[in-house]
């Protein structure tokens, strides 16, 4: 498998600027304690505020980049490639460094004007508020993907982070259509509740191409709300998503909904039964940071798919990698040498 680049991931490469904050800081910028949003003008002072007045940790972020690193952590060398847009600055160097640690190949487009995107992460207790200024990440275009079409052709699995639906739907659809035409795997992550809520039309353009779609319980409920499903029941929502119209009829769609410490729900197109799988239990005192647990889960799941494992095994690998990642700050996959 070496040198084959089985998996290609697309999304927004970001640097996470993380700090333990308080209610006052959240209020100052009008942020909710547990949320993920795109920064507006009124949020732009947050990042400097964090640097000046709080003890910050800088971590490589961007949901799908976290996922890509996770899949590469498990798989043989040169299995995963990540594409996205960064700036020509020290933050991009930091991302390159983090990717190098697990051997992830990132083929960045470097924007001349915009800085690397950043995500302010404010921790209060067990909550985390994420506020993203996309900057260079917002400059990715389908043309940039076309410049690397050889990598697209090589890969057998495409993973797109839903956050990219705010950036370049044409790039996402180019991958989706290629997957359908070549009977390759197209997997999308819902990423955050605001995606199904405020980017519903963009999301719906991609749904016929989903071979796999992954999200957590709040994202699934947001999908249900924006699609008038009149239910909050996760198995019901998962089943609905699994049975939406599908372009490539050679593959059945699989929907994976994680629920933190609660069992993961799996619905397969056409199947009456919805399955649940328990997570890998971890002691409360072993948890360092749950940021990106879902990203890590998707990484383990993807690694399983690349290896041709059963759905049960893929979920188990996802849960295993998520457990590993929450024992360190951000999903870095560097603090242990654990092997699945
Ligand atoms: P997100 O990070 O997107 O909110 P979840 O919170 O659902 O996603 O977490 C994804 C997966 O990470 C879970 O299915 C589980 O495997 C693992 N995970 C998350 N939190 C915990 C926890 N406290 N203990 C054990 N596993 C966890
Ligand atoms: Mg969660
Ligand atoms: Mg998530």
Coordinates of C-alpha atoms and ligand atoms in Angstrom, one line a residue:
X1 CA 0.0 0.0 0.0
X2 CA 3.0 2.3 0.4
X3 CA 3.1 5.3 -1.8
X4 CA -0.5 4.6 -2.9
X5 CA -2.3 7.5 -1.2
X6 CA -5.5 5.5 -0.5
X7 CA -7.3 8.4 1.2
X8 CA -7.6 12.0 0.1
X9 CA -9.0 14.5 2.6
X10 CA -10.2 18.1 1.8
X11 CA -11.1 20.9 4.2
X12 CA -9.9 24.0 6.0
X13 CA -6.4 23.8 7.6
X14 CA -6.5 25.8 10.8
X15 CA -4.3 26.6 13.7
X16 CA -6.1 26.1 17.0
X17 CA -5.4 28.9 19.6
X18 CA -6.7 27.3 22.8
X19 CA -7.0 28.7 26.3
X20 CA -8.9 28.1 29.5
X21 CA -11.3 31.1 29.6
X22 CA -14.2 32.2 31.7
X23 CA -17.8 33.4 31.4
X24 CA -16.6 37.0 31.1
X25 CA -14.5 36.2 28.0
X26 CA -17.4 34.4 26.4
X27 CA -19.7 37.3 27.1
X28 CA -17.3 39.9 25.7
X29 CA -17.5 38.2 22.3
X30 CA -21.0 37.0 22.5
X31 CA -20.0 33.3 22.4
X32 CA -21.9 30.3 23.8
X33 CA -19.9 28.0 26.0
X34 CA -20.4 24.9 23.8
X35 CA -20.4 25.9 20.1
X36 CA -18.6 26.2 16.8
X37 CA -19.1 29.3 14.7
X38 CA -17.5 31.3 12.0
X39 CA -16.0 34.6 13.2
X40 CA -17.7 37.9 12.4
X41 CA -16.2 41.3 12.6
X42 CA -16.9 41.5 16.3
X43 CA -14.9 38.4 17.0
X44 CA -11.7 39.5 15.3
X45 CA -10.1 40.9 18.5
X46 CA -10.5 37.5 20.2
X47 CA -7.3 36.0 18.9
X48 CA -5.0 38.8 20.1
X49 CA -6.9 38.9 23.4
X50 CA -6.1 35.2 23.9
X51 CA -2.4 35.7 23.1
X52 CA -2.1 38.8 25.4
X53 CA -4.2 37.8 28.3
X54 CA -4.4 34.0 28.5
X55 CA -2.1 31.1 28.6
X56 CA -2.5 29.7 25.1
X57 CA -1.8 26.3 23.5
X58 CA -1.2 26.3 19.8
X59 CA -2.4 23.1 18.2
X60 CA -2.7 21.9 14.6
X61 CA -6.4 21.9 13.9
X62 CA -9.0 21.9 11.1
X63 CA -11.4 19.0 11.6
X64 CA -10.6 17.0 8.5
X65 CA -6.9 17.7 8.9
X66 CA -7.2 16.1 12.4
X67 CA -9.0 13.2 10.8
X68 CA -6.3 12.8 8.1
X69 CA -3.5 12.8 10.7
X70 CA -5.4 10.2 12.6
X71 CA -5.9 7.9 9.7
X72 CA -2.3 8.3 8.7
X73 CA -1.2 7.5 12.3
X74 CA -2.8 4.1 12.0
X75 CA -2.0 3.3 8.3
X76 CA 1.3 2.5 6.5
X77 CA 3.4 5.4 5.3
X78 CA 2.0 7.5 2.4
X79 CA -1.6 6.3 2.8
X80 CA -3.3 9.7 3.4
X81 CA -3.0 13.1 1.6
X82 CA -4.7 16.3 2.8
X83 CA -5.5 19.3 0.6
X84 CA -6.5 22.9 1.6
X85 CA -5.3 26.4 1.6
X86 CA -3.0 28.2 4.1
X87 CA -1.0 31.5 4.3
X88 CA 2.7 32.0 4.0
X89 CA 3.4 32.4 7.7
X90 CA 4.7 30.7 10.8
X91 CA 1.3 29.2 11.6
X92 CA 1.4 27.2 8.4
X93 CA 4.9 26.0 9.3
X94 CA 3.4 24.8 12.6
X95 CA 0.8 22.8 10.7
X96 CA 3.4 21.3 8.4
X97 CA 5.4 20.2 11.5
X98 CA 2.4 18.5 13.2
X99 CA 1.6 16.7 10.0
X100 CA 5.2 15.6 9.6
X101 CA 5.1 13.9 13.1
X102 CA 2.6 11.4 11.9
X103 CA 3.8 11.3 8.3
X104 CA 0.7 13.0 6.8
X105 CA 1.3 14.5 3.4
X106 CA -0.4 17.9 3.1
X107 CA -0.5 19.5 -0.3
X108 CA -1.3 23.1 0.6
X109 CA -2.1 25.9 -1.7
X110 CA -0.3 28.9 -0.3
X111 CA -2.4 32.1 -0.5
X112 CA -0.3 35.3 -1.2
X113 CA -2.4 37.7 0.9
X114 CA -4.4 35.9 3.6
X115 CA -2.9 34.5 6.8
X116 CA -3.4 30.9 7.8
X117 CA -6.9 30.3 9.3
X118 CA -7.2 30.2 13.0
X119 CA -9.7 28.7 15.4
X120 CA -10.0 30.3 18.9
X121 CA -10.9 27.6 21.4
X122 CA -12.1 28.8 24.8
X123 CA -12.4 26.1 27.4
X124 CA -14.7 26.6 30.3
X125 CA -15.1 23.4 32.5
X126 CA -16.0 20.6 30.1
X127 CA -17.3 23.0 27.5
X128 CA -15.4 24.4 24.5
X129 CA -16.4 27.3 22.3
X130 CA -14.8 27.4 18.9
X131 CA -14.7 30.6 16.8
X132 CA -13.0 30.3 13.4
X133 CA -11.5 33.0 11.2
X134 CA -11.0 31.0 7.9
X135 CA -8.7 33.6 6.2
X136 CA -6.6 31.7 3.7
X137 CA -8.6 28.5 4.2
X138 CA -11.5 30.4 2.5
X139 CA -9.5 30.8 -0.7
X140 CA -9.5 27.2 -1.7
X141 CA -11.0 26.7 -5.2
X142 CA -11.9 23.8 -7.4
X143 CA -9.0 24.9 -9.7
X144 CA -6.6 24.2 -6.9
X145 CA -8.0 20.7 -6.6
X146 CA -7.7 20.2 -10.3
X147 CA -4.0 21.1 -10.1
X148 CA -3.6 18.0 -7.9
X149 CA -6.0 15.8 -9.9
X150 CA -3.3 13.0 -10.1
X151 CA -3.7 12.6 -6.3
X152 CA -7.4 12.5 -6.7
X153 CA -7.1 9.8 -9.3
X154 CA -4.8 7.8 -7.1
X155 CA -7.0 7.8 -4.0
X156 CA -9.8 5.3 -3.5
X157 CA -11.5 7.1 -0.6
X158 CA -12.4 10.8 -0.4
X159 CA -13.1 12.4 2.9
X160 CA -14.5 15.9 3.0
X161 CA -15.0 17.9 6.2
X162 CA -18.4 19.6 6.2
X163 CA -16.9 22.9 7.3
X164 CA -15.7 23.1 3.7
X165 CA -19.3 23.6 2.6
X166 CA -18.8 27.2 3.5
X167 CA -15.8 27.5 1.3
X168 CA -16.0 25.6 -2.0
X169 CA -19.0 23.5 -2.9
X170 CA -17.6 23.1 -6.5
X171 CA -14.4 21.4 -5.1
X172 CA -16.5 19.1 -3.0
X173 CA -18.8 18.2 -5.8
X174 CA -15.8 17.5 -8.1
X175 CA -14.6 14.9 -5.6
X176 CA -18.2 13.6 -5.1
X177 CA -18.8 13.2 -8.9
X178 CA -15.4 11.5 -9.4
X179 CA -16.3 9.0 -6.6
X180 CA -19.7 8.2 -8.1
X181 CA -18.2 7.9 -11.7
X182 CA -15.4 5.6 -10.6
X183 CA -17.3 3.8 -7.8
X184 CA -14.9 5.1 -5.2
X185 CA -15.9 6.0 -1.6
X186 CA -17.2 9.5 -0.8
X187 CA -17.4 10.3 2.9
X188 CA -18.6 13.5 4.4
X189 CA -18.6 14.8 8.0
X190 CA -21.4 17.0 9.2
X191 CA -18.8 18.9 11.3
X192 CA -21.0 21.3 13.3
X193 CA -24.7 22.1 14.0
X194 CA -24.4 25.3 12.0
X195 CA -23.7 23.4 8.8
X196 CA -27.0 21.6 8.5
X197 CA -28.7 24.7 9.9
X198 CA -27.2 27.5 7.8
X199 CA -25.6 25.7 4.9
X200 CA -28.5 23.3 4.3
X201 CA -28.7 23.9 0.5
X202 CA -24.9 23.3 0.1
X203 CA -25.1 20.2 2.3
X204 CA -28.1 18.9 0.3
X205 CA -26.2 19.2 -3.0
X206 CA -23.8 16.7 -1.6
X207 CA -26.2 14.2 0.0
X208 CA -26.8 12.1 -3.2
X209 CA -23.1 11.3 -3.2
X210 CA -22.7 10.3 0.5
X211 CA -21.4 6.7 0.7
X212 CA -20.6 7.4 4.4
X213 CA -21.7 10.3 6.4
X214 CA -20.5 10.9 10.0
X215 CA -21.6 13.3 12.7
X216 CA -22.4 13.6 16.3
X217 CA -25.8 13.7 18.0
X218 CA -26.2 17.5 18.0
X219 CA -25.3 17.7 14.3
X220 CA -27.8 14.9 13.5
X221 CA -30.5 16.8 15.5
X222 CA -29.7 20.0 13.6
X223 CA -30.1 18.1 10.3
X224 CA -33.4 16.8 11.5
X225 CA -34.6 20.3 12.5
X226 CA -33.6 21.9 9.2
X227 CA -35.1 19.1 7.2
X228 CA -38.4 19.2 9.2
X229 CA -38.1 15.6 10.3
X230 CA -40.0 16.3 13.5
X231 CA -37.9 14.0 15.6
X232 CA -34.9 14.1 17.9
X233 CA -34.5 10.4 17.9
X234 CA -31.0 9.6 16.7
X235 CA -31.8 6.1 15.2
X236 CA -34.7 7.6 13.3
X237 CA -32.7 10.5 12.0
X238 CA -29.8 8.2 11.0
X239 CA -32.2 5.9 9.1
X240 CA -33.7 8.8 7.3
X241 CA -30.3 10.0 6.1
X242 CA -29.3 6.5 5.0
X243 CA -32.3 6.3 2.7
X244 CA -32.1 9.7 1.0
X245 CA -31.7 9.4 -2.8
X246 CA -28.3 8.1 -3.9
X247 CA -26.4 8.6 -7.1
X248 CA -24.0 5.6 -7.0
X249 CA -26.3 2.7 -6.6
X250 CA -23.4 0.3 -6.5
X251 CA -22.8 1.1 -2.9
X252 CA -25.3 1.3 0.0
X253 CA -25.0 4.4 2.2
X254 CA -23.9 4.1 5.8
X255 CA -24.7 6.8 8.4
X256 CA -22.5 6.9 11.5
X257 CA -23.7 9.1 14.5
X258 CA -21.4 9.3 17.5
X259 CA -22.8 10.5 20.9
X260 CA -19.9 11.2 23.2
X261 CA -19.8 8.5 25.8
X262 CA -23.0 7.0 24.5
X263 CA -23.1 4.2 21.9
X264 CA -22.4 5.0 18.3
X265 CA -25.4 4.6 16.0
X266 CA -25.1 3.0 12.5
X267 CA -27.8 3.0 9.9
X268 CA -27.4 1.3 6.5
X269 CA -29.5 2.2 3.4
X270 CA -32.3 -0.3 3.0
X271 CA -31.7 -2.0 6.4
X272 CA -34.6 -2.1 8.8
X273 CA -32.4 -2.4 11.9
X274 CA -30.2 0.4 13.2
X275 CA -27.1 -0.9 15.0
X276 CA -25.4 0.5 18.1
X277 CA -21.8 0.0 19.2
X278 CA -20.4 1.0 22.7
X279 CA -17.5 3.4 22.9
X280 CA -14.1 2.5 24.4
X281 CA -14.5 3.5 28.0
X282 CA -12.0 5.9 29.6
X283 CA -11.7 7.1 33.2
X284 CA -12.6 10.7 33.7
X285 CA -9.1 11.5 35.2
X286 CA -7.5 10.2 32.0
X287 CA -9.2 12.8 29.8
X288 CA -7.0 15.7 28.9
X289 CA -9.1 17.4 26.2
X290 CA -12.1 16.1 24.2
X291 CA -11.6 18.6 21.4
X292 CA -11.6 16.7 18.1
X293 CA -12.8 13.4 19.5
X294 CA -15.2 13.1 16.6
X295 CA -12.4 14.0 14.2
X296 CA -10.2 11.3 15.6
X297 CA -13.1 8.8 15.5
X298 CA -13.5 9.6 11.7
X299 CA -9.7 9.0 11.3
X300 CA -9.8 5.6 12.9
X301 CA -12.9 4.7 10.9
X302 CA -11.3 5.8 7.6
X303 CA -8.2 3.8 8.4
X304 CA -10.4 0.7 8.8
X305 CA -12.1 1.4 5.5
X306 CA -8.7 1.7 3.7
X307 CA -7.8 -1.7 5.2
X308 CA -11.1 -3.1 3.9
X309 CA -12.3 -3.9 7.4
X310 CA -16.0 -4.7 8.4
X311 CA -18.2 -1.8 9.6
X312 CA -18.0 -3.2 13.1
X313 CA -14.2 -3.1 13.0
X314 CA -14.2 0.4 11.4
X315 CA -16.3 1.8 14.3
X316 CA -14.1 0.0 16.8
X317 CA -11.0 1.6 15.3
X318 CA -12.7 5.0 15.3
X319 CA -13.6 4.7 19.0
X320 CA -10.1 3.4 19.8
X321 CA -8.4 6.4 18.1
X322 CA -10.9 8.8 19.7
X323 CA -10.0 7.4 23.1
X324 CA -6.3 7.8 22.3
X325 CA -6.8 11.4 21.2
X326 CA -8.7 12.7 24.2
X327 CA -5.8 11.7 26.4
X328 CA -3.7 14.6 24.9
X329 CA -4.2 18.2 24.0
X330 CA -5.9 18.3 20.6
X331 CA -5.9 15.2 18.4
X332 CA -2.1 15.1 17.9
X333 CA -1.5 11.4 18.1
X334 CA 2.0 11.9 19.5
X335 CA 1.8 11.3 23.2
X336 CA 1.8 7.5 23.0
X337 CA 3.0 4.8 20.7
X338 CA -0.2 2.8 20.9
X339 CA -0.9 0.5 18.0
X340 CA -4.3 -0.7 17.0
Ligands
LIG1 P1 -17.5 15.3 18.7 O1 -16.1 15.4 19.2 O2 -17.7 15.6 17.3 O3 -18.5 16.0 19.6 P2 -18.3 12.9 20.1 O4 -18.4 13.7 21.3 O5 -19.6 12.1 19.7 O6 -17.9 13.7 18.8 O7 -17.1 11.9 20.2 C1 -16.8 11.0 19.1 C2 -16.3 9.7 19.7 O8 -15.2 10.0 20.5 C3 -17.2 8.9 20.5 O9 -18.1 8.1 19.7 C4 -16.3 8.1 21.4 O10 -15.8 7.0 20.7 C5 -15.2 9.0 21.6 N1 -15.4 9.8 22.9 C6 -15.8 11.1 23.0 N2 -15.8 11.5 24.3 C7 -15.5 10.4 25.0 C8 -15.4 10.0 26.4 N3 -15.6 11.0 27.3 N4 -15.0 8.8 26.7 C9 -14.7 7.9 25.8 N5 -14.8 8.1 24.5 C10 -15.2 9.3 24.1
LIG2 MG1 -19.4 15.6 21.5
LIG3 MG1 -17.1 16.8 15.8

